[in-house]
mmCIF file of C-alpha atoms in Angstrom:
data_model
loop_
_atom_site.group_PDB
_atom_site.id
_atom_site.type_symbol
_atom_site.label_atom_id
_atom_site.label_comp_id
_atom_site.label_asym_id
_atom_site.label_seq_id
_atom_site.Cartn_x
_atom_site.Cartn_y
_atom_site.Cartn_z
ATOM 1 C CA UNK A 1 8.131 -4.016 13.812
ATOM 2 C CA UNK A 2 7.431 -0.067 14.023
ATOM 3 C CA UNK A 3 4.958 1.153 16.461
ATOM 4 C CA UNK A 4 2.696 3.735 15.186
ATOM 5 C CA UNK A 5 0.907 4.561 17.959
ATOM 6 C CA UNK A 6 -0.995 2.614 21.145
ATOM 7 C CA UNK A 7 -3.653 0.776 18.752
ATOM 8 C CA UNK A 8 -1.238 0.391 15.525
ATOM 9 C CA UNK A 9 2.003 -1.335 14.739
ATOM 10 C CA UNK A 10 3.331 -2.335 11.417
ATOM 11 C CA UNK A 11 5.208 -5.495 10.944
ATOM 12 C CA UNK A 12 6.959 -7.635 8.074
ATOM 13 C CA UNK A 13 4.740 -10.469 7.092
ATOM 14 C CA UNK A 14 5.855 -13.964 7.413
ATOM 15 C CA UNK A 15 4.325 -17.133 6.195
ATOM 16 C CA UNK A 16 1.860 -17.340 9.298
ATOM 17 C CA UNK A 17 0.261 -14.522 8.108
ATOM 18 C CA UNK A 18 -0.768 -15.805 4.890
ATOM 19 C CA UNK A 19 -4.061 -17.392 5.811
ATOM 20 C CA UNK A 20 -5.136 -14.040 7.657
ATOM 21 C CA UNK A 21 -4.030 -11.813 4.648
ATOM 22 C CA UNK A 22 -5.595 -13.989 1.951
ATOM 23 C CA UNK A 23 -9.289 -13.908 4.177
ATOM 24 C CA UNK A 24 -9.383 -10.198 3.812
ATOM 25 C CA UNK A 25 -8.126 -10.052 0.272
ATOM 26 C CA UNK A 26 -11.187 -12.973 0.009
ATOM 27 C CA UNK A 27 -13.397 -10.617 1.825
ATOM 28 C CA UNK A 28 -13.061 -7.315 0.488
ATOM 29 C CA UNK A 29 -12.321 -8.775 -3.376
ATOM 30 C CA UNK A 30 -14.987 -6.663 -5.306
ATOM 31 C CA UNK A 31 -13.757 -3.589 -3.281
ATOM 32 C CA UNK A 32 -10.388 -4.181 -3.399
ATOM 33 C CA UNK A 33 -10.455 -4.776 -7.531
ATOM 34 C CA UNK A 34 -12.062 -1.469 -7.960
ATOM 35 C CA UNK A 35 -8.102 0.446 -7.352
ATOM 36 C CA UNK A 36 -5.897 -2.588 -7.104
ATOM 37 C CA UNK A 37 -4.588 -4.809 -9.773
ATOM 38 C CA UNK A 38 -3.189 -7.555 -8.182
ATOM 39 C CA UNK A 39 -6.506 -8.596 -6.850
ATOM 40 C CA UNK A 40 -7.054 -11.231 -9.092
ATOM 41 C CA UNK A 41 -3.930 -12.892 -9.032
ATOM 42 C CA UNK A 42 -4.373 -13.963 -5.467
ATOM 43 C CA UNK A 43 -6.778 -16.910 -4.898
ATOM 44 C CA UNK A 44 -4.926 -19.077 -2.945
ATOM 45 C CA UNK A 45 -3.547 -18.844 0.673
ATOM 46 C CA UNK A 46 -0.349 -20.275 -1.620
ATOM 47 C CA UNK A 47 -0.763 -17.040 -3.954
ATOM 48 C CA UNK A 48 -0.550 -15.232 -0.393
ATOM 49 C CA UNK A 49 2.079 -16.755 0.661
ATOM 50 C CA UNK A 50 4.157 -16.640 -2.428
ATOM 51 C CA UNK A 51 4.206 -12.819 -2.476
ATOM 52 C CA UNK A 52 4.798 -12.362 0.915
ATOM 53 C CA UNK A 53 8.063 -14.753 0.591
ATOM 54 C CA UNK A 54 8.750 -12.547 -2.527
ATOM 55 C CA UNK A 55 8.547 -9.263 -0.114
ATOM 56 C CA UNK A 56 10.328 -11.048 2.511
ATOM 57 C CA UNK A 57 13.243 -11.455 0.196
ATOM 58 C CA UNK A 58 12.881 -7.655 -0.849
ATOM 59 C CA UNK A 59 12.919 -6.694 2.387
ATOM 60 C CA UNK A 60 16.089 -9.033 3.318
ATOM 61 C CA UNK A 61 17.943 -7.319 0.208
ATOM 62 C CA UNK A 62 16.931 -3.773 1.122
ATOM 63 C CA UNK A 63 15.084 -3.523 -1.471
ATOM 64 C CA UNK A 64 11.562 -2.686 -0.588
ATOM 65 C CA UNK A 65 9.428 -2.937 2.741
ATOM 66 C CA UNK A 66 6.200 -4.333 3.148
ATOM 67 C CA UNK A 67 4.397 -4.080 6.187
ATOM 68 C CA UNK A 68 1.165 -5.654 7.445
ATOM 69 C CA UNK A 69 -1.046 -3.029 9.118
ATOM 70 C CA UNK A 70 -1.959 -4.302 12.593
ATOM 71 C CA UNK A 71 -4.569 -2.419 14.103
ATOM 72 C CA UNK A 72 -5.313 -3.184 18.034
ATOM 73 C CA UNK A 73 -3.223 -6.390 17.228
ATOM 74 C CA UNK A 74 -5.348 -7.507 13.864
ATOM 75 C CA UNK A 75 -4.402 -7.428 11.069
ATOM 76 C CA UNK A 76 -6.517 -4.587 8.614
ATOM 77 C CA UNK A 77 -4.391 -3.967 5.160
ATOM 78 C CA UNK A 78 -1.107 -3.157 3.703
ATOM 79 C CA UNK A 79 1.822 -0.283 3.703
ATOM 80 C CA UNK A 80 4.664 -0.114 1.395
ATOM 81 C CA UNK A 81 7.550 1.194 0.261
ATOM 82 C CA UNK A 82 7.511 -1.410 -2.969
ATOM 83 C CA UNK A 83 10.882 -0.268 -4.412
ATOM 84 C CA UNK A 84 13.694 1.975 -2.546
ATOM 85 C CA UNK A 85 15.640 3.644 -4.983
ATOM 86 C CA UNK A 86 18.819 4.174 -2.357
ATOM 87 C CA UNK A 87 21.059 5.848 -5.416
ATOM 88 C CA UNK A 88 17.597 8.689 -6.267
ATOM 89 C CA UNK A 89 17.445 8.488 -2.275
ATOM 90 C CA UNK A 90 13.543 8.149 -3.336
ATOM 91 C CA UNK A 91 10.808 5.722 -2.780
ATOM 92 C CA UNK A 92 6.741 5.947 -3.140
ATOM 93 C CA UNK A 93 4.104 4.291 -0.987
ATOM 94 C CA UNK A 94 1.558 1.641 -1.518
ATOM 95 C CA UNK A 95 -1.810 1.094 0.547
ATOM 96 C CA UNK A 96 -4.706 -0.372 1.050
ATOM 97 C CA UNK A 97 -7.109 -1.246 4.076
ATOM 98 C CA UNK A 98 -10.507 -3.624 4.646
ATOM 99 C CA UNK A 99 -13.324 -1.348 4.310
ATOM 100 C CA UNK A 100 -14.145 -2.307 7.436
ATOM 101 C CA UNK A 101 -11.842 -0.571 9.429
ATOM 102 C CA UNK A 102 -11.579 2.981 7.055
ATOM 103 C CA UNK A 103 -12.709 6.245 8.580
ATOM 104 C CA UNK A 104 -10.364 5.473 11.954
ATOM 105 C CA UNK A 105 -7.144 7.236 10.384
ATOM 106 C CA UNK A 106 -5.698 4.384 9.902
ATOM 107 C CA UNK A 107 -3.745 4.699 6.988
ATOM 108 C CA UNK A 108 -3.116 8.740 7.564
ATOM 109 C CA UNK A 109 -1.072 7.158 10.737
ATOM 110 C CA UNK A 110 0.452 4.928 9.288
ATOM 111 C CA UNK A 111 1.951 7.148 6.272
ATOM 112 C CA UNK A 112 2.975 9.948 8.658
ATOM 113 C CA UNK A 113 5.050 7.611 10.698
ATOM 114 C CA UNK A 114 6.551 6.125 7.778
ATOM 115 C CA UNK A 115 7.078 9.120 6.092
ATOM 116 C CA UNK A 116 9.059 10.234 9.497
ATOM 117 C CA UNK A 117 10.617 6.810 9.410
ATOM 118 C CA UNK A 118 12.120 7.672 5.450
ATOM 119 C CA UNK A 119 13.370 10.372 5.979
ATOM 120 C CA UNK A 120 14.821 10.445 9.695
ATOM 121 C CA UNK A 121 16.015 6.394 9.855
ATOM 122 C CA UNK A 122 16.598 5.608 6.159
ATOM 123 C CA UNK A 123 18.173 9.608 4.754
ATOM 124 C CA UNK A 124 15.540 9.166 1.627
ATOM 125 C CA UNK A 125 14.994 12.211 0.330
ATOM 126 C CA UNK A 126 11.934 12.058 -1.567
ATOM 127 C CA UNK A 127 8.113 10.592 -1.462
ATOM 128 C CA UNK A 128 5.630 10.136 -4.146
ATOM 129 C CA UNK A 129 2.273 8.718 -3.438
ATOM 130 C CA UNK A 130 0.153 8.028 -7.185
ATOM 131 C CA UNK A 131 -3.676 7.645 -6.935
ATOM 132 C CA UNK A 132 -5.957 6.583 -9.462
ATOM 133 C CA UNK A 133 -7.861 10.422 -10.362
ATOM 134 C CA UNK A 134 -11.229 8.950 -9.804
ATOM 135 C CA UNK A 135 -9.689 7.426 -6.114
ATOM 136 C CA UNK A 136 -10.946 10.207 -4.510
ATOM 137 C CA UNK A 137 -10.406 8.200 -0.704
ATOM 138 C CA UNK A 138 -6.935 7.694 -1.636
ATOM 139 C CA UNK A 139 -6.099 10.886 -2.911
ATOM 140 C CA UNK A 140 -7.349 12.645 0.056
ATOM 141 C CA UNK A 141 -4.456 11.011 2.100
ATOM 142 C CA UNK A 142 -1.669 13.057 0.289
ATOM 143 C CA UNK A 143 -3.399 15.953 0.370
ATOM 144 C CA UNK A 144 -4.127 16.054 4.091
ATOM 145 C CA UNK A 145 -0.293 15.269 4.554
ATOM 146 C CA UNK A 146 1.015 18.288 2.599
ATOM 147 C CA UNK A 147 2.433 16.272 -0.601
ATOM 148 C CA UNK A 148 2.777 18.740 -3.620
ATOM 149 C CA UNK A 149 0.544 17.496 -6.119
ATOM 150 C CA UNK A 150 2.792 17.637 -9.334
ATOM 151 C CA UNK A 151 0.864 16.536 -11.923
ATOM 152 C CA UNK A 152 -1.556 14.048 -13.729
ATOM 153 C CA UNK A 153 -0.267 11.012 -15.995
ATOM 154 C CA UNK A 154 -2.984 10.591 -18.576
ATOM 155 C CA UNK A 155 -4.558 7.639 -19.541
ATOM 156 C CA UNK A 156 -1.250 6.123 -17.106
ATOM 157 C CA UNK A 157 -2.858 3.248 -15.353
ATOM 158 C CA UNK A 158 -4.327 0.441 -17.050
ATOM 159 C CA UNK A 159 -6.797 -1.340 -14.647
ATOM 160 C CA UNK A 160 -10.358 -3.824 -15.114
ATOM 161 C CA UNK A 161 -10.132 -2.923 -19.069
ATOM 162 C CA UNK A 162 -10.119 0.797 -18.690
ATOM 163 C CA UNK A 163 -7.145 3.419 -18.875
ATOM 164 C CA UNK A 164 -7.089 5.925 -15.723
ATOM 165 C CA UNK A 165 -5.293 8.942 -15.385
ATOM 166 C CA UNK A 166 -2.920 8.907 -12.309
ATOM 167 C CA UNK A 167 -2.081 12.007 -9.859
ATOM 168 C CA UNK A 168 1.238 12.052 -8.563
ATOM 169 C CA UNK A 169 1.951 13.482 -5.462
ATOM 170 C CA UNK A 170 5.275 14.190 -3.626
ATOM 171 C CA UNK A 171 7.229 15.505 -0.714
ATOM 172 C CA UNK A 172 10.511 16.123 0.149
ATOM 173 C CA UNK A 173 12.881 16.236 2.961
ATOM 174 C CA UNK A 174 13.034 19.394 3.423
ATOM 175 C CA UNK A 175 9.420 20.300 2.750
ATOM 176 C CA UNK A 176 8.181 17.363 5.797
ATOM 177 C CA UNK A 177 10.933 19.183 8.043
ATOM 178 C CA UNK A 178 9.224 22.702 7.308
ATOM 179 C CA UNK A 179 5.746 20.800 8.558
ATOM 180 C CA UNK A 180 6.792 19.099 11.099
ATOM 181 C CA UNK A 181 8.675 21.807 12.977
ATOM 182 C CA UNK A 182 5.067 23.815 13.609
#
């Protein structure tokens, strides 16, 4: 568990947080399919629970870390780190959060603290956050954090029969150390 601050913690799932997890996937579906691609692939509490035994496992090898997003003890959406590269030093984050709880800084929390967490308890040295060009929302995030945009993959990202060109966003040790000492 990692405490972001008094209303938000982040915690490895576990099989008793399937049902909860699948009921906002089941929720939020159309909104969540708009950016996500693994949307559909979920209809089951057992679908749930099958990934989050797959990230558990990720997580056990030190491979990955996927966090539930509690917010004032409920849980709201998803952080990860879906693949450390520990040789590269380098990892990029996944997101999401139910509608119904954006426009709190949520998320913004929860990557700055993680982002702290990378580079100060694991010694990564590099971030990259991709976002969908048209994901304005998501997009905004690196941006308010001080990523360096570096470029745009086009045509990159294959999602609900359309191509989408991807930004790609990054920051590096030294660069979150230059923010974070003003």
């Amino acid at each position: 568990m990692l405490t972001v601050d008094e209303e938000i913690t982040l915690k490895i799932l576990t099989k008793e947080n399937a049902a909860d997890l699948f009921k906002i996937v089941e929720k939020n579906r159309d909104f969540l399919r708009e950016w996500l691609p693994w949307v559909d692939s979920k209809k089951t509490v057992e679908d749930v629970q099958s990934s989050i035994e797959r990230w558990g496992d990720k997580y056990t090898s030190n491979t990955a870390i996927n966090a539930g997003i509690f917010y004032k003890g409920e849980l709201v959406g998803m952080v990860a780190f879906p693949e450390i590269d520990w040789k590269a030093k380098k990892t990029s984050f996944g997101y999401w959060l139910s509608p119904d709880f954006e426009g709190k800084g949520i998320v913004v929390r929860c990557i700055k603290e993680l982002t702290s967490y990378a580079f100060r308890k694991l010694d990564l040295n590099r971030l990259e956050i991709s976002c969908a060009e048209d994901n304005l929302r998501s997009r905004a995030l690196p941006e308010k954090l001080g990523f360096f945009k570096e470029g745009i993959l086009r045509d990159h990202y294959y999602l609900n029969g359309n191509l989408h060109n991807l930004f790609v966003y990054s920051i590096i040790k030294s660069d979150w150390e230059k923010i974070t000492e003003n």
